[in-house]
Short mmCIF file of C-alpha atoms and ligand atoms in Angstrom, two decimals:
data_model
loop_
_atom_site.label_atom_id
_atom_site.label_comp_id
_atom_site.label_asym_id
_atom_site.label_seq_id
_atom_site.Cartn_x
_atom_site.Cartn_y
_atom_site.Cartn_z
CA UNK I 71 -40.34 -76.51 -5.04
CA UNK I 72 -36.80 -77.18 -6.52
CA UNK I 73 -38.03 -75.76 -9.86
CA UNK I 74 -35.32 -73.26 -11.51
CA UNK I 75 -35.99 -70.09 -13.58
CA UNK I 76 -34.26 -70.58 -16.82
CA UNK I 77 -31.72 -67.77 -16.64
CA UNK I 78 -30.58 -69.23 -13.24
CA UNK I 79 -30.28 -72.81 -14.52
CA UNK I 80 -28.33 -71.19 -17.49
CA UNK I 81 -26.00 -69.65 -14.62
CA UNK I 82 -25.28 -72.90 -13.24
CA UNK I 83 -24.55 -74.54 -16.66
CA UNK I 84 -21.75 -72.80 -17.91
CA UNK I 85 -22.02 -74.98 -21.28
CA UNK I 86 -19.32 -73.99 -22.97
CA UNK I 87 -15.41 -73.68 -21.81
CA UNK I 88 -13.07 -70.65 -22.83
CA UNK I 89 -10.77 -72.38 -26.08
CA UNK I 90 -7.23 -73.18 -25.94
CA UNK I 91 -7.97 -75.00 -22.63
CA UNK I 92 -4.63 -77.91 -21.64
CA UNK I 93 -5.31 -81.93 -21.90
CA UNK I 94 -5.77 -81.77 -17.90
CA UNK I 95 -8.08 -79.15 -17.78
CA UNK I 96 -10.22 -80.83 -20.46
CA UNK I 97 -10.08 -84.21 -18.96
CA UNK I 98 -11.41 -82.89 -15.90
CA UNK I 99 -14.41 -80.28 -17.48
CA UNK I 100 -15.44 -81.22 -20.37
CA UNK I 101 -19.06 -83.27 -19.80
CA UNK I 102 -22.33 -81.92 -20.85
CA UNK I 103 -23.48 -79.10 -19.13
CA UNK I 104 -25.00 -80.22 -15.76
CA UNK I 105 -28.41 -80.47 -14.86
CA UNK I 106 -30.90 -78.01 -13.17
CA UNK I 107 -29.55 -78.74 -9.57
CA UNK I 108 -25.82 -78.26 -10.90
CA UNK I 109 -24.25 -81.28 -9.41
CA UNK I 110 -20.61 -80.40 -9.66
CA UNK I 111 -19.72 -84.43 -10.32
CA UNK I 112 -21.39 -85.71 -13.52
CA UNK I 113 -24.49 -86.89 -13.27
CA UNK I 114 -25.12 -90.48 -13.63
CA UNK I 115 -28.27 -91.31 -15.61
CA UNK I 116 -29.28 -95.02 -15.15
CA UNK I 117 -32.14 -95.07 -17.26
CA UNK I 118 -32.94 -96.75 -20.43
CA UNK I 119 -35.25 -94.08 -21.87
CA UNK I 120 -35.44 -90.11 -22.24
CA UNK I 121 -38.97 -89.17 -21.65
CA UNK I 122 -40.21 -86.52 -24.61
CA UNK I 123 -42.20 -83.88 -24.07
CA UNK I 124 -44.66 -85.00 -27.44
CA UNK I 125 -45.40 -87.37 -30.26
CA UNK I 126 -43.82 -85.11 -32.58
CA UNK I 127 -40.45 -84.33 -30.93
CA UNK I 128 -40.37 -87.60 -29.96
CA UNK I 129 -40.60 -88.18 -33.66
CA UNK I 130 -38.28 -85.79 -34.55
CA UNK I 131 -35.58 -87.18 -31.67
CA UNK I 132 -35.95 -90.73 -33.23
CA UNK I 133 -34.81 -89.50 -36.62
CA UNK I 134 -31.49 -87.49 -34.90
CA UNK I 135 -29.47 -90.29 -33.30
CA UNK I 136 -27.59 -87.26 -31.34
CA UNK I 137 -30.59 -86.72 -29.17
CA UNK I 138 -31.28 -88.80 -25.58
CA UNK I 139 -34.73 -91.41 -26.85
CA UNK I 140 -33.37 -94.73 -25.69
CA UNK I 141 -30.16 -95.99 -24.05
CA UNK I 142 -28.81 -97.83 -27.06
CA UNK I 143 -28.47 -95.05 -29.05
CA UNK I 144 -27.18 -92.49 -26.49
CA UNK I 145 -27.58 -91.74 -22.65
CA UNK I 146 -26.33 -88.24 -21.04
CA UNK I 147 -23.46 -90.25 -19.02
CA UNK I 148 -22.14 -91.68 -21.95
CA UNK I 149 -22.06 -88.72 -23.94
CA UNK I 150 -20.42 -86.70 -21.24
CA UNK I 151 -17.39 -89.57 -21.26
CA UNK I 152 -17.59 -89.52 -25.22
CA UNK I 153 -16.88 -85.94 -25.36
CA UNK I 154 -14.21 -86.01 -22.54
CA UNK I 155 -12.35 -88.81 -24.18
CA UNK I 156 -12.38 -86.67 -28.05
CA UNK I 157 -11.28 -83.65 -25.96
CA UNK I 158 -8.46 -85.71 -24.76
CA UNK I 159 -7.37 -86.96 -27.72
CA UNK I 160 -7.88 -83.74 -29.92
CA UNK I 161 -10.40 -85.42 -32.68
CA UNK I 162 -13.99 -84.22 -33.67
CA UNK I 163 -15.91 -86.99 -31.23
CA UNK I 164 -15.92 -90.41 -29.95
CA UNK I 165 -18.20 -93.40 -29.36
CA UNK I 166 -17.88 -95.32 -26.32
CA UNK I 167 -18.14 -99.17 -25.90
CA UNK I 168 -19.00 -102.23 -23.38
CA UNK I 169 -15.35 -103.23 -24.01
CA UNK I 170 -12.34 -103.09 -25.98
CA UNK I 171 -12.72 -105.44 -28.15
CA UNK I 172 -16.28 -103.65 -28.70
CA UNK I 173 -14.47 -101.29 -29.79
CA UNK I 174 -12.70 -102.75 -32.48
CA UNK I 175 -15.48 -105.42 -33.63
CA UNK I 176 -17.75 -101.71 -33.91
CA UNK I 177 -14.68 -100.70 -36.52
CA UNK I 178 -15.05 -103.78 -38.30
CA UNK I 179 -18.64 -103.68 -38.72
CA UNK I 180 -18.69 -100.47 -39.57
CA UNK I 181 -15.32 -99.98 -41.99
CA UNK I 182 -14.85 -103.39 -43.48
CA UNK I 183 -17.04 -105.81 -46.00
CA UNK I 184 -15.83 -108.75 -47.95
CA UNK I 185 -12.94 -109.07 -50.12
CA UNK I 186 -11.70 -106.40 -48.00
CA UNK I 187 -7.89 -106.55 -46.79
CA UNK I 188 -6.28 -105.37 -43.59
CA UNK I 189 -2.62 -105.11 -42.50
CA UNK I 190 -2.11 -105.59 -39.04
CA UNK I 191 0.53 -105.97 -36.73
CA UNK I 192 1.44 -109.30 -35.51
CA UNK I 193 2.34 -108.46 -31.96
CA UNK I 194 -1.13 -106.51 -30.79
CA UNK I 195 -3.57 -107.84 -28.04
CA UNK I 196 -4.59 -111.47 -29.09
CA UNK I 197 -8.00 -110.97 -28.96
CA UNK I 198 -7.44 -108.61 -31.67
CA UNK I 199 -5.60 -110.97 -34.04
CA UNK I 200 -8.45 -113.67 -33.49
CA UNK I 201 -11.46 -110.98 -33.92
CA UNK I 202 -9.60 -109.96 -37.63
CA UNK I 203 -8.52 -113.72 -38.57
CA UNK I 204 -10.79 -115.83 -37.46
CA UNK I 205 -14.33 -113.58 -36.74
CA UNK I 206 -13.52 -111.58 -39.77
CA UNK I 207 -12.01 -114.12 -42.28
CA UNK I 208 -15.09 -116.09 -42.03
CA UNK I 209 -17.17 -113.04 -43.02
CA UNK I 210 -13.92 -112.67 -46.17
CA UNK I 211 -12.16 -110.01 -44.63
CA UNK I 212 -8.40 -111.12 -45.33
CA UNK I 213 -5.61 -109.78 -42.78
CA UNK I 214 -2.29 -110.05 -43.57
CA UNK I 215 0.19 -109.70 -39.78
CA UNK I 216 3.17 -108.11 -40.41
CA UNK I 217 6.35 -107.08 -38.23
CA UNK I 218 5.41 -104.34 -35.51
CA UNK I 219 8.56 -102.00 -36.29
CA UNK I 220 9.60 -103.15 -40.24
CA UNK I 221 8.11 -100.68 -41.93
CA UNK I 222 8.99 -102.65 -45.14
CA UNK I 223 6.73 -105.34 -44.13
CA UNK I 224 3.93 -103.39 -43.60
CA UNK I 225 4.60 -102.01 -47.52
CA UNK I 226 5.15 -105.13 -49.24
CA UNK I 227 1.93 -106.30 -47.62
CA UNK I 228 -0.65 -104.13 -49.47
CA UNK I 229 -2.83 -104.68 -51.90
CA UNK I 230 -5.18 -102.83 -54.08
CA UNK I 231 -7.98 -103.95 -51.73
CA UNK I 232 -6.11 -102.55 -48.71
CA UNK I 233 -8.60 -100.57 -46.59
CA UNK I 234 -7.47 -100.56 -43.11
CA UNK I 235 -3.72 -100.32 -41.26
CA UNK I 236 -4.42 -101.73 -37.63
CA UNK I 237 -1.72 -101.02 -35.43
CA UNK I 238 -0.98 -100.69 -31.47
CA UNK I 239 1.65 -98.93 -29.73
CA UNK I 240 3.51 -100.09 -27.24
CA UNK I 241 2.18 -103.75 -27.05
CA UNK I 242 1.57 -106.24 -25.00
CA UNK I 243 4.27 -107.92 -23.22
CA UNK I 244 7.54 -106.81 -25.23
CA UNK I 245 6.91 -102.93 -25.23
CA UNK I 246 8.07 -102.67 -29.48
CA UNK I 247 6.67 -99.14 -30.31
CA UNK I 248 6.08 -98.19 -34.17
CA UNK I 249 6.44 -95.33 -35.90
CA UNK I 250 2.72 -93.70 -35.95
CA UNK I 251 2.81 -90.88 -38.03
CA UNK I 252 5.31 -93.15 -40.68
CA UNK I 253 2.44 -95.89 -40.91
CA UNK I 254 0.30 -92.70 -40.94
CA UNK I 255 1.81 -91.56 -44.18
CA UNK I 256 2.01 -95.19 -45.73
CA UNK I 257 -1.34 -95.81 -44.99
CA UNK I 258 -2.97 -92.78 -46.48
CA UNK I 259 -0.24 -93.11 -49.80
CA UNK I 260 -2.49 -96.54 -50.09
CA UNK I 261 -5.88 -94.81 -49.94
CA UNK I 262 -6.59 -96.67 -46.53
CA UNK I 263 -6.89 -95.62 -42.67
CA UNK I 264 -4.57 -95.82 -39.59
CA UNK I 265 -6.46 -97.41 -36.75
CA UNK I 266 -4.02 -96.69 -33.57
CA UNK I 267 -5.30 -98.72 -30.44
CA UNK I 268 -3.76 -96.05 -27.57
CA UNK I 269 -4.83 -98.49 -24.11
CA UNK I 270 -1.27 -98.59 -23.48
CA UNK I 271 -0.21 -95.22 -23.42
CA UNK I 272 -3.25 -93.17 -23.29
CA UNK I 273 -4.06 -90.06 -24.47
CA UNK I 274 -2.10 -88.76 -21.07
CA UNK I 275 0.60 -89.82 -22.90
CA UNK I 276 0.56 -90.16 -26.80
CA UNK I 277 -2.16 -88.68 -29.13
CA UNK I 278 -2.11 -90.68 -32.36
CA UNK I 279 -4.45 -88.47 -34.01
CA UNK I 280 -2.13 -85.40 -34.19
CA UNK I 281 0.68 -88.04 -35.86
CA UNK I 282 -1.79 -88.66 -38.42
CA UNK I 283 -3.99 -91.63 -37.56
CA UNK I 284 -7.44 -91.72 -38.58
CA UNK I 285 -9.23 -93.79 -35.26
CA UNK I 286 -7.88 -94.16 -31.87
CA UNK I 287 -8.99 -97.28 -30.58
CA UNK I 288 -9.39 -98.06 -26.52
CA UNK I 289 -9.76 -100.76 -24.11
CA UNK I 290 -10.88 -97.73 -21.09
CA UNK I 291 -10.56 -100.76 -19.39
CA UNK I 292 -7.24 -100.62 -18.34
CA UNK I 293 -5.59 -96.96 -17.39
CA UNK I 294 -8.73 -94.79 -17.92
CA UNK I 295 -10.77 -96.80 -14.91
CA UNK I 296 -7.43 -97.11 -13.55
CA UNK I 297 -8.52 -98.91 -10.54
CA UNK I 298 -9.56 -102.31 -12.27
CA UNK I 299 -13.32 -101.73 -11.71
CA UNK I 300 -15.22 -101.49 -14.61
CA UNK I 301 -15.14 -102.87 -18.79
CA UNK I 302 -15.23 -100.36 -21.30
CA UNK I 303 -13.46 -99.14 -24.41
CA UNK I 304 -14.08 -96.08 -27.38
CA UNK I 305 -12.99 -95.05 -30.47
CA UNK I 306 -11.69 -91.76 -31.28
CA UNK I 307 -12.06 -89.79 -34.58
CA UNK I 308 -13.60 -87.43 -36.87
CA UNK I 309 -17.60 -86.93 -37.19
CA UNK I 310 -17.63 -88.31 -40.97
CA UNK I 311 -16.64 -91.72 -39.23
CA UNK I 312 -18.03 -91.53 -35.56
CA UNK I 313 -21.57 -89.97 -35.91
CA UNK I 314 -21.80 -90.59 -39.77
CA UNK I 315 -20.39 -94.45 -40.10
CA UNK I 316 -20.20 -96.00 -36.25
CA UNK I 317 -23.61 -94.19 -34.61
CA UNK I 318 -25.84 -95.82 -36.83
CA UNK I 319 -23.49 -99.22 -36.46
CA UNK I 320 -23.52 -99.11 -32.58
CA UNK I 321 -27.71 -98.15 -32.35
CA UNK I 322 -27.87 -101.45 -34.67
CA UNK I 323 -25.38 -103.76 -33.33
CA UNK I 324 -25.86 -103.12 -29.58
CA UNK I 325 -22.53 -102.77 -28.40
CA UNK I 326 -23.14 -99.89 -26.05
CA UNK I 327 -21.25 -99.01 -22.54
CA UNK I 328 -23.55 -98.82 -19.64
CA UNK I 329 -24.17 -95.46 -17.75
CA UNK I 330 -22.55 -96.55 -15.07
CA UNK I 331 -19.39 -97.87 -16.28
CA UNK I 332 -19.18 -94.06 -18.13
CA UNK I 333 -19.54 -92.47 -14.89
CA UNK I 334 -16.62 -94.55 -13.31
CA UNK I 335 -14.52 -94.24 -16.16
CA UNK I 336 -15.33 -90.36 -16.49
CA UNK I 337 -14.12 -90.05 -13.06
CA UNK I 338 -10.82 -92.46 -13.55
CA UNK I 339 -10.30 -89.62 -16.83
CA UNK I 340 -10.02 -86.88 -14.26
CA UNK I 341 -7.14 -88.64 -13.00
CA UNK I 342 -5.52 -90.00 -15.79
CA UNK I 343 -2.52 -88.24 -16.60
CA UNK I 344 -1.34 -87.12 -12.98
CA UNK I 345 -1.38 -91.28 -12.59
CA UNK I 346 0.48 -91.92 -16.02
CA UNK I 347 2.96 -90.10 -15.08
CA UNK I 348 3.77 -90.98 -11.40
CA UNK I 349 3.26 -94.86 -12.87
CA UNK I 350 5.41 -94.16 -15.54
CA UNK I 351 8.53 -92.86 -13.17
CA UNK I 352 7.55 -95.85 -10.57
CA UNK I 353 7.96 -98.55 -13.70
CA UNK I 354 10.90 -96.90 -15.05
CA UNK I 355 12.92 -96.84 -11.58
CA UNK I 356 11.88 -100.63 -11.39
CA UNK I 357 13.29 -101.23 -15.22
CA UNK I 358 16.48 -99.60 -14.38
CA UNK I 359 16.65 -101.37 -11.06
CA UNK I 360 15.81 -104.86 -12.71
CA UNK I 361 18.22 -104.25 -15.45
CA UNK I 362 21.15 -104.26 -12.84
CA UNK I 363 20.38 -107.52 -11.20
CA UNK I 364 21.78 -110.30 -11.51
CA UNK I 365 18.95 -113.17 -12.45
CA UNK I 366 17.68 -111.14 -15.19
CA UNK I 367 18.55 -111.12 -18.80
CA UNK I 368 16.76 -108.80 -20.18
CA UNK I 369 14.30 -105.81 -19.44
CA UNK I 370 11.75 -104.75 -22.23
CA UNK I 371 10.73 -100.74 -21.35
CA UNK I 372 10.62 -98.21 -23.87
CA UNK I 373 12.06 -95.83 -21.15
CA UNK I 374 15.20 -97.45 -20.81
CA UNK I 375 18.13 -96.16 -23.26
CA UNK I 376 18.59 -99.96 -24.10
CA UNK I 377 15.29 -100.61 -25.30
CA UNK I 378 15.11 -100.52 -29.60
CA UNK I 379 12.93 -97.93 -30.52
CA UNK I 380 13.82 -95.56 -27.24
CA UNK I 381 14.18 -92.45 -29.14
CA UNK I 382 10.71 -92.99 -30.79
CA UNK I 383 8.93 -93.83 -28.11
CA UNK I 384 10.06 -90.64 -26.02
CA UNK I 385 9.07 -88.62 -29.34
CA UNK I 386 5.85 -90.22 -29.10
CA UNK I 387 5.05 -91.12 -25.75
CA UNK I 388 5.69 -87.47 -24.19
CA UNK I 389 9.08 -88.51 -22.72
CA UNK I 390 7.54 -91.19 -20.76
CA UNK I 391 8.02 -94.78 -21.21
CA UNK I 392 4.77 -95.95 -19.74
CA UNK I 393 3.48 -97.58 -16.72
CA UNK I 394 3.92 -101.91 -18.12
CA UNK I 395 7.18 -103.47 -18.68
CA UNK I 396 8.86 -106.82 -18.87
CA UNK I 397 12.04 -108.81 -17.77
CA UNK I 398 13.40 -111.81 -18.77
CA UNK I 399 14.96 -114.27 -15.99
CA UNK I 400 18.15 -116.25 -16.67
CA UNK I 401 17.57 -119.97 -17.57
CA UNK I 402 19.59 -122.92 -19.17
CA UNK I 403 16.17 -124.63 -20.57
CA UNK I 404 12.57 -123.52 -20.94
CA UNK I 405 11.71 -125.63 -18.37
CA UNK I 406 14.35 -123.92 -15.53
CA UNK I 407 13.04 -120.43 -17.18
CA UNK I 408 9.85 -121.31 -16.41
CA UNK I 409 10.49 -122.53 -12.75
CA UNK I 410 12.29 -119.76 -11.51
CA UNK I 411 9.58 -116.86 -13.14
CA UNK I 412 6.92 -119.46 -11.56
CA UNK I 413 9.42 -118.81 -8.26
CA UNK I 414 9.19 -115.13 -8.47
CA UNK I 415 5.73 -114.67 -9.08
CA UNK I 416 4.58 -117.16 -6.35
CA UNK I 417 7.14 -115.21 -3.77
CA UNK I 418 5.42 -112.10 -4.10
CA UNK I 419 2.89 -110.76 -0.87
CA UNK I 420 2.04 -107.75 -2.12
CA UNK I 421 1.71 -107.33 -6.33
CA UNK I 422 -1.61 -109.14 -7.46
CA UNK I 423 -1.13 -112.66 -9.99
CA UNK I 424 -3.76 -111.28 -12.49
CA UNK I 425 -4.19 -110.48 -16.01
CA UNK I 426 -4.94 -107.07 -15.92
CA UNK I 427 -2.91 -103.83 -16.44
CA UNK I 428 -3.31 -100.31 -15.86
CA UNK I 429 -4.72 -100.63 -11.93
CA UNK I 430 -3.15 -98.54 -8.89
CA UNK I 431 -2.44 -102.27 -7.56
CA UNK I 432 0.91 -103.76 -9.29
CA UNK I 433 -0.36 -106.83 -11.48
CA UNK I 434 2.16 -109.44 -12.69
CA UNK I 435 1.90 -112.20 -15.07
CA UNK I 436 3.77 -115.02 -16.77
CA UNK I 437 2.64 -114.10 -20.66
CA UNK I 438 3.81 -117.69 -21.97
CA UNK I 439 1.09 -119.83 -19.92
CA UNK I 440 -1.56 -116.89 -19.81
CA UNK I 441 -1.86 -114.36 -22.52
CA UNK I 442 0.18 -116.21 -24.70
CA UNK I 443 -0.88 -119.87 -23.19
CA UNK I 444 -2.81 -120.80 -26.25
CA UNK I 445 0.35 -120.32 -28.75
CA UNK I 446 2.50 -123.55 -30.10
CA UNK I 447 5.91 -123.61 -28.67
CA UNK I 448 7.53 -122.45 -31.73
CA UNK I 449 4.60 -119.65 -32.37
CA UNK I 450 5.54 -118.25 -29.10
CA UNK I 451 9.52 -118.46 -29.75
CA UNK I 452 8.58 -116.55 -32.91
CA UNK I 453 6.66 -113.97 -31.23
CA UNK I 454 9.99 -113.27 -28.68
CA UNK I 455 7.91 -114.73 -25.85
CA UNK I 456 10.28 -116.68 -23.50
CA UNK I 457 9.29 -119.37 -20.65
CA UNK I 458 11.47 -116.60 -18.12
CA UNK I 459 9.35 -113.29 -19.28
CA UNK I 460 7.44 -111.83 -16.22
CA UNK I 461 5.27 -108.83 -17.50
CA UNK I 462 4.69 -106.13 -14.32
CA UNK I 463 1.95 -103.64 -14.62
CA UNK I 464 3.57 -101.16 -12.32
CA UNK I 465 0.79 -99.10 -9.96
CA UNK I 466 1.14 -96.54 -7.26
CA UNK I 467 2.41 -98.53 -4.12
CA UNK I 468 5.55 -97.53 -3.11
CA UNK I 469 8.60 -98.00 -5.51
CA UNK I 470 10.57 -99.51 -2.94
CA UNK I 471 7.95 -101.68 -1.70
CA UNK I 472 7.25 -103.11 -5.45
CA UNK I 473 11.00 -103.79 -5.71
CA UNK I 474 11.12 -105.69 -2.55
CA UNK I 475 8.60 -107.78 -3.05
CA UNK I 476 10.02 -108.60 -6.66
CA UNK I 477 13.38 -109.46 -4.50
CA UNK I 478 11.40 -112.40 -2.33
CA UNK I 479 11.55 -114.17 -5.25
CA UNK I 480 14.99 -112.81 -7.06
CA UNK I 481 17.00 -113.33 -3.62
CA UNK I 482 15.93 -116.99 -3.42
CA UNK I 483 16.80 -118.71 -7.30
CA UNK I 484 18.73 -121.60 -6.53
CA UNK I 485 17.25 -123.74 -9.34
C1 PLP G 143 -7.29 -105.26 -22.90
C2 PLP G 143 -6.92 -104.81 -24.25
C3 PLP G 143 -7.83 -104.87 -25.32
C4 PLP G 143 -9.22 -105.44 -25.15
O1 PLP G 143 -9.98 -104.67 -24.30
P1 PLP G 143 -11.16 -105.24 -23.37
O2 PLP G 143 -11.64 -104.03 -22.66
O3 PLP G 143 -10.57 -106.30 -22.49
O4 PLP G 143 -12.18 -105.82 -24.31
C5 PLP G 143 -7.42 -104.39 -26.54
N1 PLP G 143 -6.19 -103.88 -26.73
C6 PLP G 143 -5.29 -103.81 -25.72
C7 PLP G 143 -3.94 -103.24 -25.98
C8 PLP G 143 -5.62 -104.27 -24.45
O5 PLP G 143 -4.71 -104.22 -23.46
#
């Protein structure tokens, strides 16, 4: 029989790690301790309930959200990826999500109520911006969008009633990083929290809880699957919000992310930083090499010297610029703009046309008809969103390869 005596099972566990361990070790140990057969890989457990071994435990269990009874309140999978993904980003615990905007409508439902106000940056995901205008403000939640980088704007926006500073660093397609642990400081001054959503950089990269924010939000989505496989997202924080505010949320609401999806993402975690940072020297190589051609105007990469906040984001970012980026082509009208980053797009044979980010595979998009598609002219001229920006999610192909197949296109505007 494969039945274990308890001070061999004990052996195999090996529950608790030695302190003082790096971000790589962590994101590839720390899980719950395995089970009685101590698989080396995590186990996955696809089931929806935890049998208990009586009435009364099973009593007891029901009271203690922390304890495995029923798979929307917690699952062993999940839990192993919620305490990888706090390790990671240094806070107290984490709850993981179905998605990233889970994520953030979890925050909501758990932090705000009505007549509260938020301040917000007006250049994070869209989603995000519609989930706080338009899901919230019919529920009297009023957001107020300010500039991503004027920290002036984000001061003369608050109010008395001011509970929540949502911000996201670098965004979506421009790349403007803000000044964390400044907002941080502003925030707090106000009596409200920092919410940081990190899919960009990842916790590989930049740790917004150690600059002073109070969540980190996710889309796990993007760079912690890393191979464009599965939805997910988390947030990130201390156990007065996570298991005291967004546990009992979550078991209510139903927003939970399946075993499964935990298990893929806890094994995309395990290689999270060595890709982050062989994605982040493949994208800036392509920045530098865009930046010196001829058809393009501009490049948008917080690792380039040229880029606004550069400084910043190399304090904050761990010298790395990240693995998305943008480029503006050359263009007399929106129209010819348009054309030729149609042209360049449509010339490619290797990168993927999606709207993804964060894979292995290269992904590039045209933000103005996509991401951005649903924006006024004029709304999108505000937001610095140009009919010639190509956004390039740079993977792990080979630099040289990714550069020629950009050139198809480059090497043949004649329009
Ligand atoms: C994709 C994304 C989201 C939303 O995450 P989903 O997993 O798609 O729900 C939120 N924020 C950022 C920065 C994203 O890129």
């Amino acid at each position: 029989m494969s039945e274990f005596k308890s001070d061999e099972a004990r052996r195999i566990a090996r529950a608790t790690l030695p302190d003082g361990l790096r971000p790589e070790t962590l994101a590839v140990r720390t899980a719950l301790a395995p089970s009685q057969h101590g698989e080396n890989s995590e186990g996955l457990f696809l089931s929806t309930s935890f049998i208990q071994p009586s009435a009364e435990v099973s009593a007891q269990r029901f009271a203690n959200s922390e304890d495995f009874t029923y798979g929307r309140t917690s699952n062993p999978t999940v839990r192993s990826l919620e305490a990888r993904l706090a390790a990671m980003e240094g806070t107290e615990n984490a709850v993981a999500t179905g998605s990233g905007m889970g994520a953030i409508l979890l925050m909501c439902m758990g932090l705000l109520k009505a007549g509260d106000h938020v301040v917000c940056s007006r250049s994070v995901f869209g989603s995000t911006i519609n989930l706080f205008a338009k899901e919230f403000g019919k529920f009297g939640v009023e957001t107020s969008f300010v500039s991503q980088t004027d920290l002036d704007e984000w001061r003369a926006a608050l109010r008395p009633s001011t509970k929540l500073f949502f911000a996201e660093t670098p965004t979506n397609p421009l790349t403007e990083v803000c000044d964390i642990a400044a907002l941080a400081e502003m925030a707090h001054a106000a009596g409200a929290l920092l919410v940081v959503d990190n899919t960009y950089a990842s916790p590989a990269l930049q740790r917004p809880a150690a600059l002073g924010a109070d969540l980190v939000m996710h889309s796990a989505t993007k760079f912690m699957d890393g191979q464009g496989r599965v939805m997910g997202g988390a947030l990130c924080g201390p156990n007065h919000l996570i298991r005291d505010v967004f546990a009992p949320v979550i078991r209510t609401a139903g927003m939970v992310l399946s075993p499964f999806n935990a298990w893929v993402l806890l094994k995309g975690l395990e290689t999270l930083s060595l890709r982050l940072k062989a994605q982040s020297e493949q994208a800036l190589a392509v920045a530098r090499w865009l930046e010196a051609r001829p058809e393009v105007a501009r490049v948008y990469y917080p690792g380039l010297p040229s880029h606004a906040q550069h400084e910043l984001a190399m304090r904050q970012q761990s010298g790395q610029g990240g693995a998305v980026l943008s480029f503006e082509l050359k263009g007399d009208s929106p129209e010819q703009a348009r054309a030729r980053a149609y042209h360049v797009i449509d010339s490619t044979r290797v990168l993927s046309i999606a709207t993804n980010l964060g894979d292995t595979k290269s992904i590039i998009t045209h933000p103005a008809t996509t991401s951005h598609g649903r924006l006024s002219e004029a709304q999108r001229q505000a937001a610095g969103i140009q009919q010639g920006l190509i956004r390039l999610s740079v993977g792990l192909e080979h630099v040289a390869d990714i550069q020629d197949d950009l050139l198809r296109g480059l090497s043949t505007l004649n329009t």
